[in-house]
Amino acid sequence: MTAKPPSRVELLQGTLDVLILRTLLTGPSHGHAIAKYIQRTSEELLQVETGSLYPALHRLETKGWIAASWELSDKGKRARYYRLTARGRKQLATEQSKWEAFSRAMALILNPVDQQVE
């Protein structure tokens, strides 16, 4: 009997921004590496499509939360590398607090201490 692979999870609006900011907390990275990091770290549950990733990166750059520059990749090809800015770090802290509160609220509702449902 083989284990069924986990189904992928759809991202809630605004989630991708937080995931990108958190990924860049570890250091500068190019788009493909950002997507792979999110996929690997989420145990393959989250997969970021190119059509979502690059508009999100552009949006975050426009907001001043990330900065981008052209550099050579490990393979010697030109790639656009993104890095977290000071404003991005502050935004990540704000968003992380919101997500932690939201997660706690969902856990309380989905797994209530008092199991009675009216």
N, CA and C atoms as an extended XYZ file, in Angstrom:
354
Properties=species:S:1:pos:R:3:atomname:S:1:resname:S:1:resid:I:1 pbc="F F F"
N         0.849       -1.181        0.000 N   MET     1
C         0.000        0.000        0.000 CA  MET     1
C         0.894        1.244        0.000 C   MET     1
N         0.675        2.142       -0.933 N   THR     2
C         1.480        3.358       -0.987 CA  THR     2
C         0.733        4.493       -0.313 C   THR     2
N         1.498        5.379        0.272 N   ALA     3
C         0.885        6.534        0.937 CA  ALA     3
C         0.377        7.504       -0.123 C   ALA     3
N        -0.787        8.017        0.114 N   LYS     4
C        -1.367        8.998       -0.801 CA  LYS     4
C        -0.642       10.330       -0.600 C   LYS     4
N        -0.166       10.938       -1.689 N   PRO     5
C         0.521       12.226       -1.512 CA  PRO     5
C        -0.470       13.277       -0.997 C   PRO     5
N         0.006       14.196       -0.166 N   PRO     6
C        -0.909       15.218        0.351 CA  PRO     6
C        -1.401       16.100       -0.785 C   PRO     6
N        -2.648       16.524       -0.687 N   SER     7
C        -3.170       17.420       -1.709 CA  SER     7
C        -2.596       18.813       -1.482 C   SER     7
N        -2.504       19.540       -2.545 N   ARG     8
C        -1.958       20.894       -2.431 CA  ARG     8
C        -2.994       21.803       -1.795 C   ARG     8
N        -2.522       22.831       -1.138 N   VAL     9
C        -3.382       23.763       -0.428 CA  VAL     9
C        -3.486       25.053       -1.236 C   VAL     9
N        -4.698       25.542       -1.399 N   GLU    10
C        -4.883       26.824       -2.077 CA  GLU    10
C        -4.512       27.948       -1.116 C   GLU    10
N        -3.812       28.954       -1.615 N   LEU    11
C        -3.385       30.063       -0.769 CA  LEU    11
C        -4.498       31.090       -0.609 C   LEU    11
N        -4.684       31.561        0.606 N   LEU    12
C        -5.615       32.652        0.847 CA  LEU    12
C        -4.993       33.937        0.313 C   LEU    12
N        -5.824       34.875       -0.076 N   GLN    13
C        -5.330       36.129       -0.607 CA  GLN    13
C        -4.409       36.809        0.407 C   GLN    13
N        -3.274       37.293       -0.043 N   GLY    14
C        -2.317       37.952        0.831 CA  GLY    14
C        -1.301       37.006        1.443 C   GLY    14
N        -1.581       35.713        1.386 N   THR    15
C        -0.682       34.728        1.980 CA  THR    15
C         0.652       34.674        1.253 C   THR    15
N         0.617       34.753       -0.066 N   LEU    16
C         1.840       34.652       -0.846 CA  LEU    16
C         2.830       35.751       -0.470 C   LEU    16
N         2.334       36.947       -0.230 N   ASP    17
C         3.218       38.049        0.171 CA  ASP    17
C         3.989       37.693        1.446 C   ASP    17
N         3.284       37.161        2.425 N   VAL    18
C         3.907       36.790        3.696 CA  VAL    18
C         4.930       35.671        3.475 C   VAL    18
N         4.574       34.695        2.654 N   LEU    19
C         5.489       33.590        2.378 CA  LEU    19
C         6.774       34.079        1.701 C   LEU    19
N         6.633       35.011        0.784 N   ILE    20
C         7.809       35.564        0.098 CA  ILE    20
C         8.667       36.338        1.089 C   ILE    20
N         8.040       37.195        1.881 N   LEU    21
C         8.798       37.986        2.862 CA  LEU    21
C         9.533       37.062        3.830 C   LEU    21
N         8.852       36.020        4.298 N   ARG    22
C         9.484       35.087        5.242 CA  ARG    22
C        10.641       34.334        4.584 C   ARG    22
N        10.475       33.957        3.341 N   THR    23
C        11.522       33.267        2.606 CA  THR    23
C        12.759       34.150        2.467 C   THR    23
N        12.549       35.425        2.179 N   LEU    24
C        13.678       36.343        1.984 CA  LEU    24
C        14.352       36.738        3.297 C   LEU    24
N        13.738       36.402        4.422 N   LEU    25
C        14.359       36.662        5.722 CA  LEU    25
C        15.673       35.885        5.837 C   LEU    25
N        15.775       34.758        5.132 N   THR    26
C        16.987       33.938        5.179 CA  THR    26
C        18.094       34.478        4.276 C   THR    26
N        17.765       35.457        3.427 N   GLY    27
C        18.772       36.048        2.545 CA  GLY    27
C        18.239       36.241        1.139 C   GLY    27
N        18.985       36.982        0.300 N   PRO    28
C        18.552       37.241       -1.074 CA  PRO    28
C        18.358       35.952       -1.870 C   PRO    28
N        17.425       35.993       -2.801 N   SER    29
C        17.140       34.809       -3.605 CA  SER    29
C        16.482       35.225       -4.913 C   SER    29
N        16.581       34.372       -5.934 N   HIS    30
C        15.884       34.638       -7.193 CA  HIS    30
C        14.523       33.942       -7.161 C   HIS    30
N        13.656       34.316       -8.082 N   GLY    31
C        12.272       33.846       -8.070 CA  GLY    31
C        12.096       32.346       -8.004 C   GLY    31
N        12.801       31.614       -8.860 N   HIS    32
C        12.650       30.153       -8.888 CA  HIS    32
C        13.032       29.546       -7.538 C   HIS    32
N        14.098       30.053       -6.930 N   ALA    33
C        14.540       29.537       -5.626 CA  ALA    33
C        13.515       29.862       -4.535 C   ALA    33
N        12.869       31.012       -4.626 N   ILE    34
C        11.828       31.372       -3.659 CA  ILE    34
C        10.684       30.366       -3.737 C   ILE    34
N        10.225       30.090       -4.960 N   ALA    35
C         9.129       29.137       -5.156 CA  ALA    35
C         9.516       27.750       -4.645 C   ALA    35
N        10.726       27.298       -4.935 N   LYS    36
C        11.189       25.978       -4.493 CA  LYS    36
C        11.300       25.920       -2.973 C   LYS    36
N        11.768       26.999       -2.343 N   TYR    37
C        11.888       27.034       -0.884 CA  TYR    37
C        10.513       26.882       -0.235 C   TYR    37
N         9.533       27.619       -0.749 N   ILE    38
C         8.177       27.546       -0.193 CA  ILE    38
C         7.625       26.134       -0.360 C   ILE    38
N         7.823       25.550       -1.526 N   GLN    39
C         7.330       24.194       -1.781 CA  GLN    39
C         8.012       23.184       -0.858 C   GLN    39
N         9.323       23.250       -0.768 N   ARG    40
C        10.085       22.297        0.054 CA  ARG    40
C         9.765       22.456        1.541 C   ARG    40
N         9.730       23.688        2.016 N   THR    41
C         9.502       23.954        3.428 CA  THR    41
C         8.084       23.580        3.862 C   THR    41
N         7.134       23.672        2.937 N   SER    42
C         5.746       23.307        3.266 CA  SER    42
C         5.484       21.817        3.051 C   SER    42
N         6.544       21.040        2.892 N   GLU    43
C         6.429       19.600        2.638 CA  GLU    43
C         5.579       19.323        1.406 C   GLU    43
N         5.803       20.137        0.369 N   GLU    44
C         5.141       19.997       -0.944 CA  GLU    44
C         3.652       20.355       -0.928 C   GLU    44
N         3.133       20.900        0.181 N   LEU    45
C         1.714       21.264        0.250 CA  LEU    45
C         1.414       22.561       -0.499 C   LEU    45
N         2.391       23.445       -0.550 N   LEU    46
C         2.210       24.717       -1.241 CA  LEU    46
C         3.095       24.745       -2.480 C   LEU    46
N         2.487       25.070       -3.601 N   GLN    47
C         3.253       25.215       -4.838 CA  GLN    47
C         2.895       26.565       -5.425 C   GLN    47
N         3.900       27.401       -5.610 N   VAL    48
C         3.683       28.744       -6.129 CA  VAL    48
C         3.916       28.730       -7.635 C   VAL    48
N         2.899       29.080       -8.363 N   GLU    49
C         2.992       29.121       -9.823 CA  GLU    49
C         3.661       30.417      -10.271 C   GLU    49
N         4.367       30.347      -11.386 N   THR    50
C         5.064       31.504      -11.943 CA  THR    50
C         4.110       32.681      -12.151 C   THR    50
N         2.894       32.372      -12.618 N   GLY    51
C         1.909       33.420      -12.889 CA  GLY    51
C         1.446       34.158      -11.641 C   GLY    51
N         1.681       33.591      -10.469 N   SER    52
C         1.355       34.248       -9.205 CA  SER    52
C         2.598       34.866       -8.576 C   SER    52
N         3.728       34.170       -8.695 N   LEU    53
C         4.954       34.595       -8.024 CA  LEU    53
C         5.468       35.938       -8.512 C   LEU    53
N         5.646       36.080       -9.812 N   TYR    54
C         6.284       37.297      -10.316 CA  TYR    54
C         5.432       38.551      -10.149 C   TYR    54
N         4.111       38.480      -10.325 N   PRO    55
C         3.300       39.668       -9.987 CA  PRO    55
C         3.409       40.022       -8.498 C   PRO    55
N         3.483       39.010       -7.634 N   ALA    56
C         3.621       39.266       -6.195 CA  ALA    56
C         4.974       39.926       -5.905 C   ALA    56
N         6.034       39.425       -6.516 N   LEU    57
C         7.360       40.035       -6.317 CA  LEU    57
C         7.349       41.494       -6.772 C   LEU    57
N         6.734       41.753       -7.915 N   HIS    58
C         6.649       43.128       -8.424 CA  HIS    58
C         5.855       44.015       -7.455 C   HIS    58
N         4.742       43.495       -6.948 N   ARG    59
C         3.903       44.237       -5.992 CA  ARG    59
C         4.692       44.567       -4.719 C   ARG    59
N         5.435       43.589       -4.194 N   LEU    60
C         6.226       43.807       -2.978 CA  LEU    60
C         7.352       44.807       -3.219 C   LEU    60
N         7.917       44.770       -4.407 N   GLU    61
C         8.973       45.733       -4.757 CA  GLU    61
C         8.397       47.144       -4.850 C   GLU    61
N         7.221       47.262       -5.442 N   THR    62
C         6.550       48.562       -5.558 CA  THR    62
C         6.232       49.143       -4.174 C   THR    62
N         5.869       48.283       -3.223 N   LYS    63
C         5.560       48.725       -1.857 CA  LYS    63
C         6.822       49.049       -1.053 C   LYS    63
N         7.996       48.703       -1.598 N   GLY    64
C         9.243       48.967       -0.895 CA  GLY    64
C         9.584       47.923        0.149 C   GLY    64
N         8.898       46.773        0.119 N   TRP    65
C         9.146       45.713        1.100 CA  TRP    65
C        10.294       44.811        0.681 C   TRP    65
N        10.574       44.774       -0.633 N   ILE    66
C        11.729       44.044       -1.143 CA  ILE    66
C        12.431       44.923       -2.168 C   ILE    66
N        13.687       44.609       -2.432 N   ALA    67
C        14.449       45.297       -3.468 CA  ALA    67
C        15.024       44.226       -4.388 C   ALA    67
N        15.252       44.595       -5.647 N   ALA    68
C        15.746       43.613       -6.609 CA  ALA    68
C        16.964       44.150       -7.345 C   ALA    68
N        17.827       43.223       -7.750 N   SER    69
C        18.989       43.588       -8.566 CA  SER    69
C        19.366       42.395       -9.437 C   SER    69
N        19.965       42.690      -10.573 N   TRP    70
C        20.418       41.637      -11.481 CA  TRP    70
C        21.789       41.158      -11.034 C   TRP    70
N        21.928       39.842      -10.910 N   GLU    71
C        23.200       39.239      -10.502 CA  GLU    71
C        23.383       37.931      -11.262 C   GLU    71
N        24.564       37.357      -11.157 N   LEU    72
C        24.811       36.051      -11.760 CA  LEU    72
C        24.429       34.956      -10.774 C   LEU    72
N        23.699       33.964      -11.256 N   SER    73
C        23.308       32.830      -10.415 CA  SER    73
C        24.496       31.887      -10.254 C   SER    73
N        24.305       30.860       -9.433 N   ASP    74
C        25.345       29.848       -9.240 CA  ASP    74
C        25.720       29.180      -10.561 C   ASP    74
N        24.777       29.151      -11.489 N   LYS    75
C        25.013       28.509      -12.787 CA  LYS    75
C        25.576       29.485      -13.818 C   LYS    75
N        25.881       30.713      -13.369 N   GLY    76
C        26.479       31.697      -14.267 CA  GLY    76
C        25.500       32.427      -15.163 C   GLY    76
N        24.208       32.298      -14.908 N   LYS    77
C        23.197       32.996      -15.701 CA  LYS    77
C        22.721       34.225      -14.949 C   LYS    77
N        22.353       35.251      -15.714 N   ARG    78
C        21.795       36.454      -15.098 CA  ARG    78
C        20.439       36.143      -14.505 C   ARG    78
N        20.228       36.564      -13.272 N   ALA    79
C        18.938       36.344      -12.606 CA  ALA    79
C        18.635       37.548      -11.727 C   ALA    79
N        17.368       37.805      -11.555 N   ARG    80
C        16.934       38.916      -10.702 CA  ARG    80
C        16.846       38.385       -9.270 C   ARG    80
N        17.665       38.943       -8.396 N   TYR    81
C        17.689       38.539       -6.988 CA  TYR    81
C        16.898       39.543       -6.155 C   TYR    81
N        16.125       39.016       -5.240 N   TYR    82
C        15.285       39.840       -4.373 CA  TYR    82
C        15.793       39.750       -2.950 C   TYR    82
N        15.723       40.876       -2.249 N   ARG    83
C        16.134       40.893       -0.847 CA  ARG    83
C        15.111       41.684       -0.037 C   ARG    83
N        15.006       41.344        1.222 N   LEU    84
C        14.086       42.002        2.139 CA  LEU    84
C        14.649       43.362        2.540 C   LEU    84
N        13.808       44.375        2.563 N   THR    85
C        14.221       45.703        3.018 CA  THR    85
C        13.828       45.872        4.492 C   THR    85
N        14.268       46.951        5.100 N   ALA    86
C        13.887       47.231        6.496 CA  ALA    86
C        12.367       47.350        6.609 C   ALA    86
N        11.750       48.018        5.636 N   ARG    87
C        10.271       48.138        5.631 CA  ARG    87
C         9.625       46.760        5.500 C   ARG    87
N        10.246       45.893        4.710 N   GLY    88
C         9.731       44.533        4.537 CA  GLY    88
C         9.815       43.731        5.820 C   GLY    88
N        10.901       43.927        6.569 N   ARG    89
C        11.043       43.229        7.865 CA  ARG    89
C         9.938       43.654        8.828 C   ARG    89
N         9.644       44.954        8.869 N   LYS    90
C         8.581       45.452        9.742 CA  LYS    90
C         7.236       44.886        9.310 C   LYS    90
N         7.006       44.862        7.997 N   GLN    91
C         5.743       44.335        7.476 CA  GLN    91
C         5.610       42.855        7.788 C   GLN    91
N         6.698       42.116        7.662 N   LEU    92
C         6.673       40.684        7.973 CA  LEU    92
C         6.287       40.467        9.436 C   LEU    92
N         6.854       41.255       10.342 N   ALA    93
C         6.523       41.125       11.766 CA  ALA    93
C         5.038       41.385       11.992 C   ALA    93
N         4.504       42.413       11.339 N   THR    94
C         3.079       42.743       11.459 CA  THR    94
C         2.213       41.606       10.927 C   THR    94
N         2.552       41.134        9.731 N   GLU    95
C         1.767       40.071        9.104 CA  GLU    95
C         1.866       38.766        9.880 C   GLU    95
N         3.033       38.485       10.423 N   GLN    96
C         3.207       37.247       11.189 CA  GLN    96
C         2.330       37.275       12.444 C   GLN    96
N         2.257       38.419       13.102 N   SER    97
C         1.390       38.556       14.283 CA  SER    97
C        -0.068       38.321       13.911 C   SER    97
N        -0.488       38.875       12.773 N   LYS    98
C        -1.873       38.689       12.319 CA  LYS    98
C        -2.147       37.214       12.036 C   LYS    98
N        -1.200       36.545       11.376 N   TRP    99
C        -1.378       35.136       11.043 CA  TRP    99
C        -1.409       34.266       12.293 C   TRP    99
N        -0.588       34.581       13.270 N   GLU   100
C        -0.591       33.805       14.506 CA  GLU   100
C        -1.925       33.944       15.233 C   GLU   100
N        -2.479       35.156       15.259 N   ALA   101
C        -3.785       35.377       15.887 CA  ALA   101
C        -4.875       34.643       15.100 C   ALA   101
N        -4.818       34.715       13.768 N   PHE   102
C        -5.797       34.050       12.920 CA  PHE   102
C        -5.724       32.533       13.116 C   PHE   102
N        -4.504       31.980       13.143 N   SER   103
C        -4.317       30.536       13.332 CA  SER   103
C        -4.874       30.086       14.678 C   SER   103
N        -4.623       30.881       15.702 N   ARG   104
C        -5.125       30.556       17.043 CA  ARG   104
C        -6.657       30.555       17.041 C   ARG   104
N        -7.244       31.578       16.419 N   ALA   105
C        -8.703       31.669       16.364 CA  ALA   105
C        -9.294       30.483       15.609 C   ALA   105
N        -8.688       30.107       14.485 N   MET   106
C        -9.176       28.959       13.710 CA  MET   106
C        -9.070       27.672       14.524 C   MET   106
N        -7.947       27.492       15.226 N   ALA   107
C        -7.762       26.288       16.045 CA  ALA   107
C        -8.815       26.222       17.144 C   ALA   107
N        -9.128       27.356       17.755 N   LEU   108
C       -10.144       27.388       18.812 CA  LEU   108
C       -11.521       27.019       18.267 C   LEU   108
N       -11.808       27.462       17.056 N   ILE   109
C       -13.115       27.171       16.454 CA  ILE   109
C       -13.178       25.731       15.944 C   ILE   109
N       -12.114       25.281       15.283 N   LEU   110
C       -12.118       23.931       14.710 CA  LEU   110
C       -11.951       22.839       15.758 C   LEU   110
N       -11.290       23.162       16.847 N   ASN   111
C       -11.068       22.185       17.920 CA  ASN   111
C       -11.458       22.784       19.270 C   ASN   111
N       -12.746       23.056       19.442 N   PRO   112
C       -13.182       23.705       20.684 CA  PRO   112
C       -12.948       22.808       21.908 C   PRO   112
N       -12.636       23.462       23.017 N   VAL   113
C       -12.445       22.732       24.272 CA  VAL   113
C       -13.783       22.092       24.661 C   VAL   113
N       -14.864       22.863       24.568 N   ASP   114
C       -16.205       22.365       24.838 CA  ASP   114
C       -16.760       21.854       23.510 C   ASP   114
N       -16.883       20.569       23.361 N   GLN   115
C       -17.266       19.961       22.092 CA  GLN   115
C       -18.753       20.074       21.747 C   GLN   115
N       -19.566       20.681       22.641 N   GLN   116
C       -20.999       20.797       22.349 CA  GLN   116
C       -21.227       21.762       21.207 C   GLN   116
N       -22.029       21.314       20.252 N   VAL   117
C       -22.423       22.168       19.138 CA  VAL   117
C       -23.917       22.390       19.248 C   VAL   117
N       -24.316       23.618       19.226 N   GLU   118
C       -25.748       23.921       19.370 CA  GLU   118
C       -26.429       23.991       18.049 C   GLU   118
